[in-house]
Coordinates of C-alpha atoms and ligand atoms in Angstrom, one line a residue:
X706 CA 9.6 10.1 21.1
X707 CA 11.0 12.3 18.5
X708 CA 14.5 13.5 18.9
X709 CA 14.6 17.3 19.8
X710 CA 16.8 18.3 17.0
X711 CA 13.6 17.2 14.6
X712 CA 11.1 18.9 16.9
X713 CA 11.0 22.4 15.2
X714 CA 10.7 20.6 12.2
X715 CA 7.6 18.0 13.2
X716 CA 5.7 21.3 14.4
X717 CA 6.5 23.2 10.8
X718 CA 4.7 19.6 9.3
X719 CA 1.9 20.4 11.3
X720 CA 1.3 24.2 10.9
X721 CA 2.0 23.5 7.3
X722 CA -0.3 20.7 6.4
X723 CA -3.6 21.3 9.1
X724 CA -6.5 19.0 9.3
X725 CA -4.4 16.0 8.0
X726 CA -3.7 14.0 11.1
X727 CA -3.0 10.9 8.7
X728 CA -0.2 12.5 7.4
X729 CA 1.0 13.6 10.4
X730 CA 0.8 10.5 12.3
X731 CA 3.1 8.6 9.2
X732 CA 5.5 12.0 9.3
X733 CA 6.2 10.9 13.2
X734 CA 6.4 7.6 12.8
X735 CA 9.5 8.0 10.5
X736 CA 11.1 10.8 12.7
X737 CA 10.8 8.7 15.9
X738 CA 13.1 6.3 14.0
X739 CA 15.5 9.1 13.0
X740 CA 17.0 10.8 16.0
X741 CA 19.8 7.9 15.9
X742 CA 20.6 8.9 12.3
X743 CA 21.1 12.7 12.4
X744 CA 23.2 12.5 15.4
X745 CA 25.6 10.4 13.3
X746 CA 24.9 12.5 10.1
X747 CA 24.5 16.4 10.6
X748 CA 24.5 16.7 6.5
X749 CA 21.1 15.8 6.5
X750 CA 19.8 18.7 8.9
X751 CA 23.1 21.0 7.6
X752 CA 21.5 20.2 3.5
X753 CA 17.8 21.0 5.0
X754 CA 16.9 17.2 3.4
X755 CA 14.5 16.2 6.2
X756 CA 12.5 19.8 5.9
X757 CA 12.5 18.9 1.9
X758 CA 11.5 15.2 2.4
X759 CA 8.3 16.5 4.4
X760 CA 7.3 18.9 1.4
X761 CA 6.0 17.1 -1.8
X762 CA 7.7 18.1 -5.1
X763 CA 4.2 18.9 -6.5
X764 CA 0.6 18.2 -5.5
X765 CA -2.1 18.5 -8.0
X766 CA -5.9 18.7 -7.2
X767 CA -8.7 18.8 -9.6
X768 CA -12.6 18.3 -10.9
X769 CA -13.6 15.1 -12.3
X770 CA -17.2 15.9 -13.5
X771 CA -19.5 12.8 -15.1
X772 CA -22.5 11.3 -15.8
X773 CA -24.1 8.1 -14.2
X774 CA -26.5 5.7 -16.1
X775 CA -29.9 7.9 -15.4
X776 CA -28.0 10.9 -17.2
X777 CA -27.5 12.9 -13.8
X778 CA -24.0 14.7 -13.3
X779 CA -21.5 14.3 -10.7
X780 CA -18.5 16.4 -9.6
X781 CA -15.4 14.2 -7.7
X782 CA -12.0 15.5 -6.7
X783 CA -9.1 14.3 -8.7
X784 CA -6.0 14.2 -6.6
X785 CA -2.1 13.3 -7.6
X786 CA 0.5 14.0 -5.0
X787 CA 4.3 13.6 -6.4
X788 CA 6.2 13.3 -3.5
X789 CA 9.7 12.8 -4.2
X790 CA 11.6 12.0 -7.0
X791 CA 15.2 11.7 -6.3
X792 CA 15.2 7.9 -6.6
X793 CA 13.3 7.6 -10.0
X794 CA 10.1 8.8 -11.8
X795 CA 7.1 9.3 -9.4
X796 CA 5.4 6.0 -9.0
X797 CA 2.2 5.3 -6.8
X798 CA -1.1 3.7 -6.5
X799 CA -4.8 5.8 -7.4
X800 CA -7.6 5.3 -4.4
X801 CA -10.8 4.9 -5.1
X802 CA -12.9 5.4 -1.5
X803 CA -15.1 8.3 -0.4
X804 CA -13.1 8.9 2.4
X805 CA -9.8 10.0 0.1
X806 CA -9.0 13.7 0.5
X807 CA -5.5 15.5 0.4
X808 CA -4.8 14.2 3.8
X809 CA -4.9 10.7 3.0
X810 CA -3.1 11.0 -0.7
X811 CA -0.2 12.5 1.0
X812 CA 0.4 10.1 4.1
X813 CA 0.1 7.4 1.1
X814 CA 2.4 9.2 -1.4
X815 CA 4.8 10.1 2.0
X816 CA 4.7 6.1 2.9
X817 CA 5.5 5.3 -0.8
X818 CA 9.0 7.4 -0.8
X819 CA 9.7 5.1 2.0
X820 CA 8.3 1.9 0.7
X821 CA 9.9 2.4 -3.1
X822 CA 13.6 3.1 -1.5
X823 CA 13.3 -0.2 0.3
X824 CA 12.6 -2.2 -2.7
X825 CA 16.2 -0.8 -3.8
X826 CA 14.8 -0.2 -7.2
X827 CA 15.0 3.1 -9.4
X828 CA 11.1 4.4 -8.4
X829 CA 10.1 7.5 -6.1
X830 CA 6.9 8.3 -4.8
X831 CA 3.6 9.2 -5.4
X832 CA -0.1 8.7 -4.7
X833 CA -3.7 9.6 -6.1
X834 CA -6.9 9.0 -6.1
X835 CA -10.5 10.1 -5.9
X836 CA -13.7 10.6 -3.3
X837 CA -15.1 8.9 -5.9
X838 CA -17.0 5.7 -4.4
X839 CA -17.3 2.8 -6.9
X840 CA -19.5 0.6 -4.9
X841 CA -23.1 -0.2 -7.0
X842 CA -21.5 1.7 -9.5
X843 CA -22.4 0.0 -13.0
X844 CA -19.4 -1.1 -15.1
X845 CA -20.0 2.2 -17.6
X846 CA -20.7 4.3 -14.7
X847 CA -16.5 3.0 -13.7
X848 CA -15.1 3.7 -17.1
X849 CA -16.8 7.1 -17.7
X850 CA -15.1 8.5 -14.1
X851 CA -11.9 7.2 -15.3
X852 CA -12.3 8.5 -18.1
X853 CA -12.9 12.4 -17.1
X854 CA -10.4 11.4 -14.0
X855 CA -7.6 10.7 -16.7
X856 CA -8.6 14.0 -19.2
X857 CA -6.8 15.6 -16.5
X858 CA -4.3 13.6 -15.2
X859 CA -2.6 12.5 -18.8
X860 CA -1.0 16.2 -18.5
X861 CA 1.3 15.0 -15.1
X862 CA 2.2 11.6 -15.7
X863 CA 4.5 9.7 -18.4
X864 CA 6.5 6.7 -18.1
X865 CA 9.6 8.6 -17.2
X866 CA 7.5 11.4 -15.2
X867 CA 4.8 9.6 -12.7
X868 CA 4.1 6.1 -13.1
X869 CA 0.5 5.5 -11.2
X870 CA -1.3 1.6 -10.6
X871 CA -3.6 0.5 -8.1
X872 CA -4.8 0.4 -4.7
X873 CA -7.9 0.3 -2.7
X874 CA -10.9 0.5 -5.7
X875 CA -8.6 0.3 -8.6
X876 CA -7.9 -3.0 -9.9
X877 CA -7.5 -4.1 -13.4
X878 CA -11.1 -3.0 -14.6
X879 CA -10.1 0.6 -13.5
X880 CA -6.3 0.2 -15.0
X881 CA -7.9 -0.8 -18.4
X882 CA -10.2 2.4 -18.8
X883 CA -7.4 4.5 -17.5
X884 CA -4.9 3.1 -19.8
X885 CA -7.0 3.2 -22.8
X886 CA -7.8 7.0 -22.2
X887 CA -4.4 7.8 -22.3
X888 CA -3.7 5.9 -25.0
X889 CA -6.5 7.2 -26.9
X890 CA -5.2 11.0 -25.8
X891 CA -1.8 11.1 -26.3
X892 CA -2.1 8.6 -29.1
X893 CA 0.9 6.5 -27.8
X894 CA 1.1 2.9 -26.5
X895 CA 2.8 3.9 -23.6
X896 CA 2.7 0.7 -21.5
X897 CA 5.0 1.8 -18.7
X898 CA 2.6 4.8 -18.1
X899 CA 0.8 2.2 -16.1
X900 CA 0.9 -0.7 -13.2
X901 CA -1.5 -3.1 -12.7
X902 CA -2.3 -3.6 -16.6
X903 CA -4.3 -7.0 -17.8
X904 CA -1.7 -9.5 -18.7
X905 CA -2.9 -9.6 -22.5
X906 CA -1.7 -6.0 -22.9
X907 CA 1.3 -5.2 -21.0
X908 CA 0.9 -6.3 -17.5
X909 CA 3.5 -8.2 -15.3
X910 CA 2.3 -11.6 -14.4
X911 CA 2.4 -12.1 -11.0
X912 CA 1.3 -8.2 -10.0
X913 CA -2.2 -9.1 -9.0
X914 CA -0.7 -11.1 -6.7
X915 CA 2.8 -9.5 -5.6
X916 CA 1.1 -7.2 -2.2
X917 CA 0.1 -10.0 -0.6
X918 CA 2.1 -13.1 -1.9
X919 CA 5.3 -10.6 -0.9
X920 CA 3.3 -9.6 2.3
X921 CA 3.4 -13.5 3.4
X922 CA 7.4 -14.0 1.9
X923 CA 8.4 -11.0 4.3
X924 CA 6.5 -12.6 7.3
X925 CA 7.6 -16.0 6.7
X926 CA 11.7 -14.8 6.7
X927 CA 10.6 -12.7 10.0
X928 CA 9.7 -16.0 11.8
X929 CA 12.3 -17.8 10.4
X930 CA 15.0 -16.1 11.8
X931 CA 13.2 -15.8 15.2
X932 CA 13.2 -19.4 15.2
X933 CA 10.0 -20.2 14.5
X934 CA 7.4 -20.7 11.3
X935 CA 3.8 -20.5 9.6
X936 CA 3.2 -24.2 9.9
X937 CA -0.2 -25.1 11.4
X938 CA -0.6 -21.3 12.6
X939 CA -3.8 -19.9 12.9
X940 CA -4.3 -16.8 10.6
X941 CA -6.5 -14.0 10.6
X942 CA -6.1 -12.0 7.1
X943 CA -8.1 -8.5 7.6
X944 CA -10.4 -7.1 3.9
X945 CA -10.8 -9.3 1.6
X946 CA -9.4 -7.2 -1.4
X947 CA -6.7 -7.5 -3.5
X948 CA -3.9 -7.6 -0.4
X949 CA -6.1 -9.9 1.2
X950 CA -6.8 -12.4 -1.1
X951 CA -3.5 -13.1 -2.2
X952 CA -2.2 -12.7 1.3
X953 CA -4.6 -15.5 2.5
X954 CA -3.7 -17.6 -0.8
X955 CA 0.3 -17.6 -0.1
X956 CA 0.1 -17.9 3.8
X957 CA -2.2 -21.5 3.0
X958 CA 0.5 -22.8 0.4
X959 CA 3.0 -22.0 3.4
X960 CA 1.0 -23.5 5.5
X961 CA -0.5 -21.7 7.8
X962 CA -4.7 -21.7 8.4
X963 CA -6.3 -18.5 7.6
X964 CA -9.6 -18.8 9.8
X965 CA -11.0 -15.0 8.8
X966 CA -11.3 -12.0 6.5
X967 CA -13.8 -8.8 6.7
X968 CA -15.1 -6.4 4.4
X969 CA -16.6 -2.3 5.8
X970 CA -19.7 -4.3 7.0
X971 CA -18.6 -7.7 8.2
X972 CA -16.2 -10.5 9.6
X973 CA -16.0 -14.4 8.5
X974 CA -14.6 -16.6 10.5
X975 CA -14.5 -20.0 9.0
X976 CA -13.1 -22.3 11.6
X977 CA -11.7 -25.1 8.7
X978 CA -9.8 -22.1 6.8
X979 CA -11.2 -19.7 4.6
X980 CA -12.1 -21.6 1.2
X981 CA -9.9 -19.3 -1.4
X982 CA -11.6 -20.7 -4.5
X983 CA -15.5 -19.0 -3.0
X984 CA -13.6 -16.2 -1.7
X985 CA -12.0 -15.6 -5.0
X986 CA -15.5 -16.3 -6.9
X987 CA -17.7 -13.5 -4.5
X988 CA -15.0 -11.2 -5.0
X989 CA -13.4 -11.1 -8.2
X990 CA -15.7 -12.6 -10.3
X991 CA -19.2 -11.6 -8.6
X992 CA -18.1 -8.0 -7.0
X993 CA -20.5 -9.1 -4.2
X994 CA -20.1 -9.2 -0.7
X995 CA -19.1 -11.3 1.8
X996 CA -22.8 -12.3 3.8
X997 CA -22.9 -14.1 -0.2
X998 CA -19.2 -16.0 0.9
X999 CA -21.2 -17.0 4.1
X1000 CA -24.6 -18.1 2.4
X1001 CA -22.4 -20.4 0.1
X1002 CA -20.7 -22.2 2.9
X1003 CA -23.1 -23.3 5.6
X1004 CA -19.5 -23.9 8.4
X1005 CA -18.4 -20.2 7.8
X1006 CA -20.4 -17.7 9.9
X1007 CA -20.9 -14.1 9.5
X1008 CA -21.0 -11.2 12.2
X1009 CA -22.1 -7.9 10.8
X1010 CA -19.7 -5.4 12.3
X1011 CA -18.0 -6.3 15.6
X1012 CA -13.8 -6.7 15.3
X1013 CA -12.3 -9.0 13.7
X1014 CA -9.3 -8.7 16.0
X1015 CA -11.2 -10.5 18.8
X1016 CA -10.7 -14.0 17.0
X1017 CA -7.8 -15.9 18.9
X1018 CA -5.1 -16.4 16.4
X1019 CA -1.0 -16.2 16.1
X1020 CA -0.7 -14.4 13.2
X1021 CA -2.4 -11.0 12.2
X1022 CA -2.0 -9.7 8.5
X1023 CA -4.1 -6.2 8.6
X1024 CA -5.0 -5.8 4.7
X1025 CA -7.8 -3.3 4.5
X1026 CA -7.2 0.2 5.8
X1027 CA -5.5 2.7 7.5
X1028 CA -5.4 2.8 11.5
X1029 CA -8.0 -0.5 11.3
X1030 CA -6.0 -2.4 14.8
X1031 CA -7.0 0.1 17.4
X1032 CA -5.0 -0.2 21.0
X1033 CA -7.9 -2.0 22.4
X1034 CA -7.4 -4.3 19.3
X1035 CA -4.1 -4.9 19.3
X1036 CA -4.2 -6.1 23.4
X1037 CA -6.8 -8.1 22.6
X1038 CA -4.7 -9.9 19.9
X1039 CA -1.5 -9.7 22.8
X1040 CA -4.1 -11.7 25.3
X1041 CA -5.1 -14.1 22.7
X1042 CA -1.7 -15.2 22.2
X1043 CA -0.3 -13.5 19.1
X1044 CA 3.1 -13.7 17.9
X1045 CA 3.4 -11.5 14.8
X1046 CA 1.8 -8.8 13.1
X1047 CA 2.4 -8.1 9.1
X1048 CA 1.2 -5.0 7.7
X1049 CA -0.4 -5.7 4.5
X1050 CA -2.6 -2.7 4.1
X1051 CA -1.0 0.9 4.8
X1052 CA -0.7 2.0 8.0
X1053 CA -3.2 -0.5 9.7
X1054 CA -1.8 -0.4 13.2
X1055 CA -2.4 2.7 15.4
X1056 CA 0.6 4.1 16.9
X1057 CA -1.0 2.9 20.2
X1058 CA -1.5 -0.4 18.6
X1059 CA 2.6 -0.7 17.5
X1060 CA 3.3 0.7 21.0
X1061 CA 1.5 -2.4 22.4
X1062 CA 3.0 -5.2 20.1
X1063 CA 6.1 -3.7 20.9
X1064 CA 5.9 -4.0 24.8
X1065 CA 4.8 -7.0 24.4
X1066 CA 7.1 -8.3 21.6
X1067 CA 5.0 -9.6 19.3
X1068 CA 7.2 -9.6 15.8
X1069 CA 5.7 -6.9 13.7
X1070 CA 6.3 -6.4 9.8
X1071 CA 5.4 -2.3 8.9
X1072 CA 3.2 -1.9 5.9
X1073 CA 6.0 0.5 3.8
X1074 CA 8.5 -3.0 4.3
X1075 CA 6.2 -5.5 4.6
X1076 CA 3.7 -4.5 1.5
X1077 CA 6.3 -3.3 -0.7
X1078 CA 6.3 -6.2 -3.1
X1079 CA 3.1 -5.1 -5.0
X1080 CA 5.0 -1.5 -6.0
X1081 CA 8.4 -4.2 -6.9
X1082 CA 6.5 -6.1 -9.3
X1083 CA 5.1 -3.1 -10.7
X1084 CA 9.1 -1.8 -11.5
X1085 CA 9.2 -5.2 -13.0
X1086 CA 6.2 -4.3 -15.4
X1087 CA 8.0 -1.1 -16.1
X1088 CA 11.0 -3.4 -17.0
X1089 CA 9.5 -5.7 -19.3
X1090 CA 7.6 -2.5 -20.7
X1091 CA 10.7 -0.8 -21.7
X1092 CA 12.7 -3.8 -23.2
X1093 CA 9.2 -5.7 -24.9
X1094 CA 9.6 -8.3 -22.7
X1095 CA 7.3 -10.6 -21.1
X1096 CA 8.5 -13.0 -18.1
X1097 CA 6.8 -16.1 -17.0
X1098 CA 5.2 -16.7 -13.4
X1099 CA 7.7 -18.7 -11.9
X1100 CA 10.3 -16.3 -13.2
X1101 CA 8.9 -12.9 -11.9
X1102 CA 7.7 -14.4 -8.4
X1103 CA 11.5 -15.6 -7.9
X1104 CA 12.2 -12.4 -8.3
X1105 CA 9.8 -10.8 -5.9
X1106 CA 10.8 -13.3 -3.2
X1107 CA 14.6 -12.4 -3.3
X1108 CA 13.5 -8.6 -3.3
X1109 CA 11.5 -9.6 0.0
X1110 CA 14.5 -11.1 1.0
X1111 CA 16.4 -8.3 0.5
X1112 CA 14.0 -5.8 2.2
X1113 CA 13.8 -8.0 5.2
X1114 CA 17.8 -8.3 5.6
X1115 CA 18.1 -4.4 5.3
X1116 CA 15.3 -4.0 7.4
X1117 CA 16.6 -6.3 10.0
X1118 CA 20.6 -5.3 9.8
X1119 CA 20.1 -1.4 9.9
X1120 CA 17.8 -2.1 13.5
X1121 CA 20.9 -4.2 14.7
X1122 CA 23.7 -1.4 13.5
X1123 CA 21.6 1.1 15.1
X1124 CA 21.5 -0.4 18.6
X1125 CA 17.5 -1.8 18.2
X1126 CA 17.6 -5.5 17.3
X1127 CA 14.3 -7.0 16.0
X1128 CA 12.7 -3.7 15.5
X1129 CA 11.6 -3.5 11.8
X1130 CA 10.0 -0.1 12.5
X1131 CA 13.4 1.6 12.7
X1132 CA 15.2 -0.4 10.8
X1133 CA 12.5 0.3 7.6
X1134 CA 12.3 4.1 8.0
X1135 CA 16.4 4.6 8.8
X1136 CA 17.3 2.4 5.7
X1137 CA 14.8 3.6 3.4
X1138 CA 15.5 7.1 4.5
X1139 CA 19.2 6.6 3.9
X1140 CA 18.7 6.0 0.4
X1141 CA 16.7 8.8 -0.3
X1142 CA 18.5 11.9 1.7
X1143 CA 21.8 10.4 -0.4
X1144 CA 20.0 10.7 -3.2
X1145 CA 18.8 14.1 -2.5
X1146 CA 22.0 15.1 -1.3
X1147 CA 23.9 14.1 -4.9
X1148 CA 21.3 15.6 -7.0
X1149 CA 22.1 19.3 -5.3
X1150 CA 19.4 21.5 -3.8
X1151 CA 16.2 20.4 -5.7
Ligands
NDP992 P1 -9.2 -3.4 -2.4 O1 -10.1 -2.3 -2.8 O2 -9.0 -4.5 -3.3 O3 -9.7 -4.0 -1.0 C1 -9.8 -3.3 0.2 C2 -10.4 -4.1 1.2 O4 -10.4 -3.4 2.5 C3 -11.9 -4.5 1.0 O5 -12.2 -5.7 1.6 C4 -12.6 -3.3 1.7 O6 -13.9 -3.6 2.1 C5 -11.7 -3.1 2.9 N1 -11.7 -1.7 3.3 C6 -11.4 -0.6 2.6 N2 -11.6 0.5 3.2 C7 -12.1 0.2 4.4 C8 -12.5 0.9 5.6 N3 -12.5 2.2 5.6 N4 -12.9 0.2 6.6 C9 -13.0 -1.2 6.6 N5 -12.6 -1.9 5.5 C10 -12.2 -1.3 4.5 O7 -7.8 -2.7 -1.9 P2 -6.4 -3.4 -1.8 O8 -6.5 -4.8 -1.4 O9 -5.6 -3.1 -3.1 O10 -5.7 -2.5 -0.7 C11 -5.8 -2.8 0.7 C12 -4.7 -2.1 1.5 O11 -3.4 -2.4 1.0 C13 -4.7 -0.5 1.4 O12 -4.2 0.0 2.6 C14 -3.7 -0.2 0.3 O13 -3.2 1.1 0.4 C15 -2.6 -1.3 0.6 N6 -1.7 -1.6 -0.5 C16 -2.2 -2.1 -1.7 C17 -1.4 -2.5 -2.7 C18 -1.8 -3.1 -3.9 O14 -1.0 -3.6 -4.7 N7 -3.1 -3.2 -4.2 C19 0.1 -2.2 -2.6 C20 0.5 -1.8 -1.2 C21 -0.4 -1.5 -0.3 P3 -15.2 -3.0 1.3 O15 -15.2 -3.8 0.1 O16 -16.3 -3.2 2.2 O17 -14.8 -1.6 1.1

């Protein structure tokens, strides 16, 4: 329910911003959690900061025109939303999917004002991307896109202006032809323009890693202090992408079982635990897909479509998509006996899906909290950018682990001071709101 004193507002988000039900859905999300907080504060509806905080500081849309391998022409759509940047330089992942249009850049870029203020680090928030759909696209076909992509987008970005790095379709073969465009542009070795770089030229070790290595830290603390653990759970780790690989690989050394993963056309379900190593080679190294995971290991079997929420398990950790657990989903996961629910991915759970976990009080980790630790580590790339320095492993994933720490106190104090114990919803969007309407309150009307 959102409080009434937000009501006029919510229904100026949706005249405003039509056709983006995305966005709309994360806008709510935040303001259900908020009623509490502008009773006690009136300065933030007297200053107009929630009105701002719905309203990106600047979004930028444009053509991204190039050629594929047989010579013929095609036109994407370039997007960059800079949401807010009261905290620090705009600072967001680039989407590579066909489905990306303004509606899903801003619900990210919105999410990411959240998700950077938790990590208490100086970063605001922004998002990109593309309808630009790099599956069976050749490696030249990739780096001429990002190419014309970044002829535009050089102009809005800067290390101390908008900081982007990956996300779903951008990993470090994407960063790399970015990040030698700009350089070759501007004709500056900028390294904290970018996130995500390859650890030969600027990038943070440990970032390739940090979503879901920071995904598992947050869950782990979560069943800790509800008493309980990851030891000998079964797991269930939706993509297998980036988030998910690294999810799976941390939950295992912890020492729970991951049993499946999924891609767009498939779930695994490998009984013995998904073999990391296989999964790593038909991903990373191969770019294939996951029927060639299940040819290489006889146990593991494949079902083309179908949900992969219907395998029994204790743990979910949702790392593909947006809105991927369903209501139907998340009571099936309720009657097989889950316990808690980490969002790795953005958004994953439906609001009819959180609705159920929460009646039925299964733990549940939100994406902007429980994902933040891939945007962390990429501050800490901007760090050693700016000061030349370059930090081992163990170093920089101590350091991710305490920030997880700390997100997961705040999370979990602010839901106690506000009357809701154990609810990480509220107690993400009230302290990460906090932060920023402070912010925006010091810096004057801007
Ligand atoms: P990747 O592109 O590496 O992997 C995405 C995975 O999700 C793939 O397995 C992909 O399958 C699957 N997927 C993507 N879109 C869909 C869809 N519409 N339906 C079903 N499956 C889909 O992306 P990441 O792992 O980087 O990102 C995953 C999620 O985590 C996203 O929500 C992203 O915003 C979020 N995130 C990522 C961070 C990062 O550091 N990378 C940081 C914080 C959040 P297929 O190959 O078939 O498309």
């Amino acid at each position: 329910m959102i409080d009434e004193k937000l009501e006029d507002i919510y229904d100026d988000v949706l005249r405003r911003n039509p056709g983006e039900p995305e966005f709309h859905q994360a806008v709510r999300e935040v303001f259900e959690s908020l009623g509490v907080v502008v009773s006690k504060h009136p300065e933030f509806t007297r200053e107009g900061v929630i009105q701002r905080l719905c309203e990106p500081e600047r979004q930028i849309i444009f053509r991204v025109p190039w050629h594929d391998d047989e010579g013929r022409v095609h036109i994407n759509r370039g997007f960059r939303v800079e949401f807010n940047s009261a905290l620090g330089p705009f600072k967001g992942g680039l989407r590579f999917h066909p489905s990306v249009y303004l509606g899903t850049v801003k619900f990210l870029a919105f999410e990411q004002t959240f998700k950077n203020a938790l990590t208490n680090m100086p970063i605001g928030g922004a998002k990109g991307g593309s309808d630009f759909d790099p599956k069976g696209r050749s490696d030249r076909e990739v780096m001429r896109f990002c190419q014309s992509l970044m002829t535009e987008l050089y102009r809005h970005i800067g290390e101390y202006t908008d900081v982007p790095a990956g996300d779903i379709g951008v990993g470090g073969r994407e960063i790399g032809y970015l990040f030698g465009h700009y350089k070759r542009i501007t004709n500056r070795y900028e390294s904290g323009v970018l996130t995500g770089k390859g650890t030969d030229w600027g990038g943070a070790l440990v970032r390739k890693e940090a979503t879901g290595y920071g995904a598992a830290y947050f869950l782990e603390e979560m069943l800790r202090v509800n008493g309980t653990s990851l030891d000998d759970r079964t797991c269930i780790v939706s993509g297998s992408g980036n988030v998910a690989i690294y999810a799976i690989e941390k939950i295992t050394q912890m020492g729970g079982r991951v049993v499946a993963c999924s891609d767009s056309d498939g779930v695994i379900f490998d009984e013995k635990g998904i073999d990391l190593d296989l999964l790593k080679q038909v991903k990373e190294v191969e770019r294939a897909r996951l029927t060639a995971y299940a040819e290489a290991r006889p146990d593991a079997t494949y079902q083309e479509g179908g949900s992969i929420w219907d395998i029994p398990c204790q743990v979910a950790v949702p790392c593909a998509t947006q809105n991927e657990i369903s209501g139907r989903d998340a009571r099936m996961l309720v009657s097989n006996g889950c316990i808690a629910v980490a969002e790795g991915a953005n958004m994953p759970a439906s609001p009819e899906a959180v609705r159920v976990f929460s009646q039925a009080g299964v733990l549940f980790a939100p994406g902007k909290a429980a994902n933040a630790g891939g945007v962390a580590t990429s501050a800490l790339e901007m760090q050693q950018n700016a000061s030349r320095d370059r930090w081992t492993f163990e170093h920089t994933e101590l350091r991710l682990a305490k920030i997880m720490k700390g997100i997961h106190d705040a999370c979990f104090e602010t839901a106690e001071t506000y009357g809701s114990p154990g609810d990480y919803v509220k107690g993400a969007n009230i302290t990460a709101f906090q932060r920023v309407a402070g912010a925006m309150i010091a810096l004057g009307l801007v």
